[in-house]
Coordinates of C-alpha atoms in Angstrom, one line a residue:
X245 CA -58.8 -24.0 16.2
X246 CA -56.1 -26.5 17.3
X247 CA -54.3 -27.6 14.2
X248 CA -54.0 -31.1 15.6
X249 CA -57.8 -31.6 16.1
X250 CA -58.2 -33.5 12.9
X251 CA -55.7 -36.1 14.3
X252 CA -57.6 -36.2 17.7
X253 CA -58.2 -39.9 17.3
X254 CA -54.5 -40.6 16.8
X255 CA -51.9 -40.8 19.6
X256 CA -49.6 -37.8 19.2
X257 CA -46.6 -39.9 20.1
X258 CA -47.4 -42.3 17.2
X259 CA -46.9 -39.5 14.6
X260 CA -43.4 -40.0 13.4
X261 CA -41.1 -37.0 13.6
X262 CA -39.5 -35.7 10.5
X263 CA -36.0 -37.2 10.2
X264 CA -33.2 -34.7 10.8
X265 CA -30.9 -34.0 7.9
X266 CA -27.4 -35.4 8.4
X267 CA -25.0 -32.5 8.6
X268 CA -22.2 -32.3 6.1
X269 CA -20.3 -29.1 6.7
X270 CA -17.1 -29.7 8.6
X271 CA -16.1 -27.0 11.0
X272 CA -12.4 -27.2 12.1
X273 CA -11.9 -25.7 15.5
X274 CA -8.4 -25.0 16.9
X275 CA -7.8 -25.2 20.7
X276 CA -5.8 -22.0 21.0
X277 CA -3.6 -21.5 24.0
X278 CA -4.2 -24.5 26.3
X279 CA -3.8 -22.4 29.4
X280 CA -6.4 -19.8 28.4
X281 CA -10.2 -20.0 28.1
X282 CA -10.3 -21.3 24.6
X283 CA -10.8 -25.0 25.4
X284 CA -13.5 -24.1 28.1
X285 CA -15.5 -22.1 25.5
X286 CA -15.3 -24.9 22.9
X287 CA -16.5 -27.4 25.4
X288 CA -19.4 -25.2 26.5
X289 CA -20.4 -24.3 22.9
X290 CA -20.2 -27.8 21.5
X291 CA -21.8 -29.4 24.6
X292 CA -25.1 -27.5 24.0
X293 CA -28.1 -29.7 23.0
X294 CA -28.5 -30.3 19.2
X295 CA -25.4 -28.3 18.4
X296 CA -23.9 -31.2 16.3
X297 CA -27.1 -31.5 14.3
X298 CA -26.0 -28.5 12.3
X299 CA -22.4 -29.3 11.4
X300 CA -19.6 -31.8 12.0
X301 CA -17.1 -30.4 14.5
X302 CA -13.5 -31.3 14.0
X303 CA -11.3 -30.1 16.9
X304 CA -7.5 -29.8 16.5
X305 CA -5.8 -30.0 19.8
X306 CA -5.0 -32.1 22.8
X307 CA -7.4 -34.8 24.1
X308 CA -5.5 -34.6 27.4
X309 CA -6.1 -30.9 27.7
X310 CA -9.8 -31.2 26.8
X311 CA -10.2 -34.0 29.4
X312 CA -8.5 -31.7 32.0
X313 CA -10.9 -28.8 31.4
X314 CA -14.0 -31.0 31.2
X315 CA -13.3 -32.4 34.6
X316 CA -12.1 -29.0 36.0
X317 CA -15.3 -27.1 35.0
X318 CA -17.6 -30.1 35.7
X319 CA -19.2 -30.6 32.3
X320 CA -20.8 -34.0 31.7
X321 CA -22.4 -33.6 28.3
X322 CA -19.3 -33.5 26.3
X323 CA -17.6 -36.6 24.8
X324 CA -14.8 -36.7 22.2
X325 CA -14.4 -39.0 19.3
X326 CA -10.7 -39.5 18.6
X327 CA -9.8 -39.6 14.9
X328 CA -6.6 -39.6 13.0
X329 CA -7.7 -37.3 10.2
X330 CA -10.6 -35.0 9.4
X331 CA -11.7 -37.4 6.7
X332 CA -12.7 -39.9 9.5
X333 CA -15.0 -37.4 11.2
X334 CA -18.4 -38.7 12.2
X335 CA -21.6 -36.7 11.9
X336 CA -23.3 -35.8 15.3
X337 CA -20.1 -36.5 17.2
X338 CA -17.5 -34.1 18.6
X339 CA -14.4 -35.2 16.7
X340 CA -10.8 -34.4 17.7
X341 CA -7.6 -34.8 15.8
X342 CA -4.9 -35.0 18.5
X343 CA -2.0 -32.7 17.8
X344 CA -0.3 -32.8 21.1
X345 CA 2.7 -34.6 22.7
X346 CA 2.4 -37.1 25.6
X347 CA 4.2 -34.8 28.0
X348 CA 1.8 -31.9 27.6
X349 CA 1.3 -30.1 30.9
X350 CA -1.8 -27.8 31.4
X351 CA -1.3 -24.8 33.7
X352 CA -4.5 -22.6 33.6
X353 CA -3.7 -18.9 33.7
X354 CA 0.0 -19.3 32.8
X355 CA 1.8 -18.3 29.7
X356 CA 4.2 -21.1 28.9
X357 CA 6.3 -22.0 25.9
X358 CA 4.6 -25.4 25.8
X359 CA 1.2 -23.6 25.6
X360 CA 2.5 -21.7 22.5
X361 CA 3.9 -24.8 20.9
X362 CA 0.6 -26.7 21.4
X363 CA -1.4 -23.8 19.9
X364 CA 0.8 -23.6 16.8
X365 CA 0.7 -27.4 16.3
X366 CA -3.1 -27.3 16.3
X367 CA -3.3 -24.3 14.0
X368 CA -0.8 -25.7 11.6
X369 CA -2.6 -29.0 11.3
X370 CA -6.0 -27.3 10.9
X371 CA -4.8 -24.9 8.2
X372 CA -3.2 -27.7 6.2
X373 CA -6.6 -29.5 6.2
X374 CA -8.5 -26.4 5.4
X375 CA -6.3 -25.7 2.3
X376 CA -6.6 -29.4 1.3
X377 CA -10.4 -29.2 1.5
X378 CA -10.7 -31.7 4.4
X379 CA -12.6 -29.2 6.4
X380 CA -14.9 -26.5 5.1
X381 CA -14.3 -23.6 7.5
X382 CA -12.0 -22.7 10.4
X383 CA -12.7 -21.3 13.8
X384 CA -9.7 -20.4 15.9
X385 CA -9.7 -20.2 19.7
X386 CA -7.5 -17.4 21.1
X387 CA -3.7 -17.7 21.1
X388 CA -1.0 -15.8 23.1
X389 CA 0.7 -13.7 20.5
X390 CA 4.0 -13.9 22.4
X391 CA 4.4 -17.5 23.5
X392 CA 3.4 -18.8 20.1
X393 CA 6.4 -17.1 18.4
X394 CA 8.9 -19.5 17.0
X395 CA 10.8 -20.7 13.9
X396 CA 7.5 -21.3 12.0
X397 CA 5.4 -18.6 13.5
X398 CA 6.7 -15.0 13.5
X399 CA 3.5 -13.1 12.9
X400 CA 1.6 -10.5 15.0
X401 CA -1.5 -12.8 15.0
X402 CA -3.8 -15.3 13.2
X403 CA -4.6 -12.8 10.4
X404 CA -1.1 -12.4 9.2
X405 CA -0.3 -16.1 9.4
X406 CA -3.4 -16.9 7.4
X407 CA -2.5 -14.3 4.8
X408 CA 0.9 -16.1 4.3
X409 CA -0.8 -19.5 4.1
X410 CA -3.1 -18.1 1.4
X411 CA -0.2 -17.0 -0.7
X412 CA 0.3 -13.4 0.7
X413 CA -3.2 -12.3 -0.4
X414 CA -4.3 -9.0 1.1
X415 CA -6.8 -9.6 4.0
X416 CA -8.9 -7.5 6.3
X417 CA -9.6 -7.9 10.0
X418 CA -13.4 -7.6 10.2
X419 CA -15.2 -7.5 13.6
X420 CA -18.8 -8.7 13.3
X421 CA -21.8 -8.7 15.6
X422 CA -25.2 -8.8 14.0
X423 CA -25.3 -5.8 11.7
X424 CA -22.3 -4.1 13.2
X425 CA -19.2 -4.7 11.1
X426 CA -15.9 -2.9 11.7
X427 CA -12.7 -3.4 9.6
X428 CA -9.3 -1.8 10.2
X429 CA -6.6 -0.6 7.8
X430 CA -3.7 -0.9 10.2
X431 CA -4.0 -4.0 12.3
X432 CA -1.4 -5.3 14.8
X433 CA 1.2 -2.7 14.7
X434 CA 2.6 0.0 17.1
X435 CA 0.7 3.2 17.1
X436 CA 3.9 5.2 16.2
X437 CA 3.9 3.4 12.8
X438 CA 0.3 4.0 11.9
X439 CA 0.4 7.5 10.3
X440 CA 3.1 6.5 7.8
X441 CA 1.4 3.1 7.2
X442 CA -1.9 4.8 6.2
X443 CA -1.7 5.4 2.4
X444 CA -4.2 6.0 -0.4
X445 CA -3.5 2.5 -1.9
X446 CA -3.7 0.7 1.4
X447 CA -7.1 2.3 2.3
X448 CA -8.3 1.6 -1.2
X449 CA -7.2 -2.1 -0.9
X450 CA -9.1 -2.5 2.3
X451 CA -12.2 -0.8 0.9
X452 CA -12.1 -3.2 -2.1
X453 CA -11.9 -6.3 0.2
X454 CA -14.6 -4.9 2.5
X455 CA -17.0 -4.1 -0.4
X456 CA -16.5 -7.5 -1.9
X457 CA -16.9 -9.4 1.3
X458 CA -20.1 -7.5 2.2
X459 CA -21.5 -8.6 -1.2
X460 CA -20.1 -12.2 -1.3
X461 CA -20.2 -13.2 2.4
X462 CA -23.0 -11.1 3.8
X463 CA -25.3 -10.9 0.7
X464 CA -25.6 -7.1 0.7
X465 CA -26.2 -5.8 -2.8
X466 CA -24.9 -2.3 -2.5
X467 CA -22.9 -1.9 0.7
X468 CA -22.6 1.5 2.4
X469 CA -19.2 1.9 4.1
X470 CA -18.3 4.7 6.5
X471 CA -14.6 5.6 6.5
X472 CA -13.2 7.1 9.7
X473 CA -10.6 9.8 9.9
X474 CA -7.3 9.2 11.5
X475 CA -7.2 12.3 13.8
X476 CA -9.8 13.6 16.3
X477 CA -12.8 15.2 14.6
X478 CA -11.5 13.7 11.3
X479 CA -8.8 16.4 11.2
X480 CA -11.2 19.3 11.6
X481 CA -10.5 20.6 8.1
X482 CA -6.7 20.3 8.6
X483 CA -6.6 22.0 12.0
X484 CA -5.8 18.7 13.8
X485 CA -3.9 16.8 11.1
X486 CA -3.4 16.6 7.4
X487 CA -4.0 12.8 6.8
X488 CA -7.7 13.3 6.0
X489 CA -7.1 15.9 3.3
X490 CA -4.0 14.3 1.8
X491 CA -4.7 10.6 2.1
X492 CA -8.1 9.5 3.3
X493 CA -10.3 11.7 1.1
X494 CA -8.3 10.9 -2.1
X495 CA -8.8 7.1 -1.2
X496 CA -12.5 7.6 -0.8
X497 CA -12.8 9.4 -4.1
X498 CA -10.8 6.6 -5.8
X499 CA -13.1 4.0 -4.3
X500 CA -16.2 5.9 -5.5
X501 CA -14.8 5.9 -9.0
X502 CA -14.7 2.1 -8.8
X503 CA -18.3 2.0 -7.8
X504 CA -17.7 1.5 -4.1
X505 CA -20.2 3.4 -2.0
X506 CA -17.7 4.7 0.6
X507 CA -18.4 7.9 2.6
X508 CA -16.4 10.1 5.0
X509 CA -14.1 10.6 6.5
X510 CA -16.1 10.7 9.8
X511 CA -15.0 11.3 13.3
X512 CA -15.0 8.0 15.2
X513 CA -16.8 9.2 18.2
X514 CA -19.6 10.6 16.1
X515 CA -20.2 7.4 14.2
X516 CA -20.1 5.0 17.2
X517 CA -21.8 7.4 19.5
X518 CA -24.9 8.2 17.5
X519 CA -27.7 6.7 15.4
X520 CA -25.3 7.0 12.4
X521 CA -24.1 3.5 13.2
X522 CA -27.2 1.9 11.9
X523 CA -27.0 3.8 8.6
X524 CA -24.0 1.9 7.4
X525 CA -23.3 -1.7 6.5
X526 CA -19.8 -1.5 7.7
X527 CA -17.2 0.9 9.1
X528 CA -13.5 1.1 8.0
X529 CA -11.3 2.4 10.9
X530 CA -7.8 3.6 10.3
X531 CA -6.2 1.6 13.2
X532 CA -6.8 -1.3 15.6
X533 CA -8.1 0.3 18.7
X534 CA -10.0 3.0 16.9
X535 CA -12.3 0.3 15.6
X536 CA -12.0 -2.5 18.2
X537 CA -12.4 -0.5 21.4
X538 CA -15.9 0.8 20.5
X539 CA -16.8 -2.5 18.9
X540 CA -16.1 -4.5 22.0
X541 CA -17.8 -2.0 24.2
X542 CA -20.9 -2.5 22.1
X543 CA -20.7 -6.3 21.4
X544 CA -18.1 -8.0 23.5
X545 CA -20.1 -11.1 24.4
X546 CA -21.2 -11.8 20.8
X547 CA -18.4 -10.3 18.7
X548 CA -16.5 -12.3 16.1
X549 CA -13.2 -11.7 14.4
X550 CA -13.6 -12.6 10.7
X551 CA -10.7 -12.6 8.3
X552 CA -12.1 -11.2 5.0
X553 CA -10.4 -11.4 1.6
X554 CA -9.1 -15.0 1.8
X555 CA -10.2 -17.9 -0.4
X556 CA -11.1 -19.9 2.8
X557 CA -13.3 -19.0 5.7
X558 CA -11.9 -18.2 9.2
X559 CA -13.6 -16.8 12.2
X560 CA -12.6 -16.4 15.9
X561 CA -14.1 -15.2 19.2
X562 CA -13.3 -11.5 19.7
X563 CA -11.7 -12.1 23.1
X564 CA -8.2 -13.1 24.1
X565 CA -6.9 -15.9 26.3
X566 CA -8.3 -14.3 29.5
X567 CA -5.7 -16.0 31.8
X568 CA -7.3 -14.3 34.8
X569 CA -10.4 -16.5 34.6
X570 CA -9.0 -19.6 32.9
X571 CA -10.0 -23.0 34.4
X572 CA -12.6 -21.5 36.7
X573 CA -15.7 -22.3 34.7
X574 CA -16.5 -18.6 34.4
X575 CA -15.8 -18.0 30.7
X576 CA -18.8 -17.3 28.4
X577 CA -19.1 -19.4 25.2
X578 CA -21.3 -16.7 23.5
X579 CA -18.5 -15.4 21.3
X580 CA -17.2 -18.9 20.4
X581 CA -20.8 -19.9 19.5
X582 CA -21.2 -16.8 17.4
X583 CA -17.9 -17.5 15.6
X584 CA -19.2 -20.9 14.6
X585 CA -22.5 -19.7 13.4
X586 CA -20.9 -16.8 11.4
X587 CA -18.5 -19.3 9.7
X588 CA -21.5 -21.5 8.7
X589 CA -23.4 -18.4 7.4
X590 CA -20.5 -17.2 5.3
X591 CA -20.0 -20.7 3.9
X592 CA -23.7 -20.9 2.9
X593 CA -23.6 -17.3 1.4
X594 CA -20.6 -18.1 -0.7
X595 CA -22.3 -21.3 -1.9
X596 CA -25.4 -19.3 -3.0
X597 CA -23.1 -16.8 -4.7
X598 CA -21.3 -19.5 -6.7
X599 CA -24.7 -21.0 -7.7
X600 CA -26.0 -17.6 -8.9
X601 CA -22.8 -16.9 -10.8
X602 CA -22.9 -20.3 -12.5
X603 CA -26.6 -19.7 -13.5
X604 CA -27.3 -16.0 -13.8
X605 CA -30.9 -16.7 -14.9
X606 CA -31.7 -18.0 -11.4
X607 CA -32.3 -15.2 -8.9
X608 CA -30.9 -15.2 -5.4
X609 CA -34.5 -15.3 -4.0
X610 CA -35.0 -18.6 -5.9
X611 CA -31.8 -20.0 -4.5
X612 CA -32.8 -19.1 -1.0
X613 CA -36.2 -20.7 -1.4
X614 CA -34.7 -23.8 -2.8
X615 CA -32.2 -24.0 0.1
X616 CA -34.9 -23.6 2.7
X617 CA -37.4 -26.0 1.0

């Protein structure tokens, strides 16, 4: 039976549509390196139909650079609303706080000092507004970690800069795509420094952050965490290295004593190359490429870099500046789009958690039903 048969005598077009709820969550988005693919992915993601029905975008960057890329990649459904501060942002508009200088010069595919300066200016303004509560979450487009270095930025990447801005709180780089979540103990550092950096306390700190973020930000009641070994075959009982026996296993035992459901150490190739991947809510890798290389092989188009452990929410696409395709209209917006949606999901999850904590008599299921009503 056609559910509209009872209204057969009424013109369908005369039935008023339900009004769309006005979005209130402000998503700050930094332009990243003006000569990379960041601006192009922002334009493509925000230019999609109905995108601004879900949140209020506030871009931090250069109106001139965005105009350049909009024309260069021939996009017509993207218009900017220039504002002086995030407090002036309009719902259902793509707002931009201009952080650039008049003499800004865009050179797609080139690493330039001016590109680094523009990236930092946007990041600095956005983080200030994030800390002041003028925006609710932050999504950062890729930077060039070399040309952004200067008097005010001397960090290996976004994660370390945000840690400083949060008051030197410990943080965790967490790569996310659907149910695949991969964190790392040693982030942006030379491989030669990794073995000495890996300590019981550092692993335990990362496990605490990961366990908490899985509960708070991903609403998983009892997270299952796989801990990887440092050496091939997780040391093979000491044959290929001693870090597993002396450092990683004691850290896992200490975490278990705190009620953290951590298991391992596992060989990285065994976890990522088998059905074991689906048995865990997250994986803690010992170093950057051990976690990120397989993650990107599995989920490069949709992967998101999430900074866990901070009081504010920050996500980023999992790709870099991609100078080789910058300005050519070839960059995919999938990862940027995923970064925006993840930031919104985490924001809503934290809100539900706060409400449950404030009123423990109300179950999470009731909170979800109320939110979706």
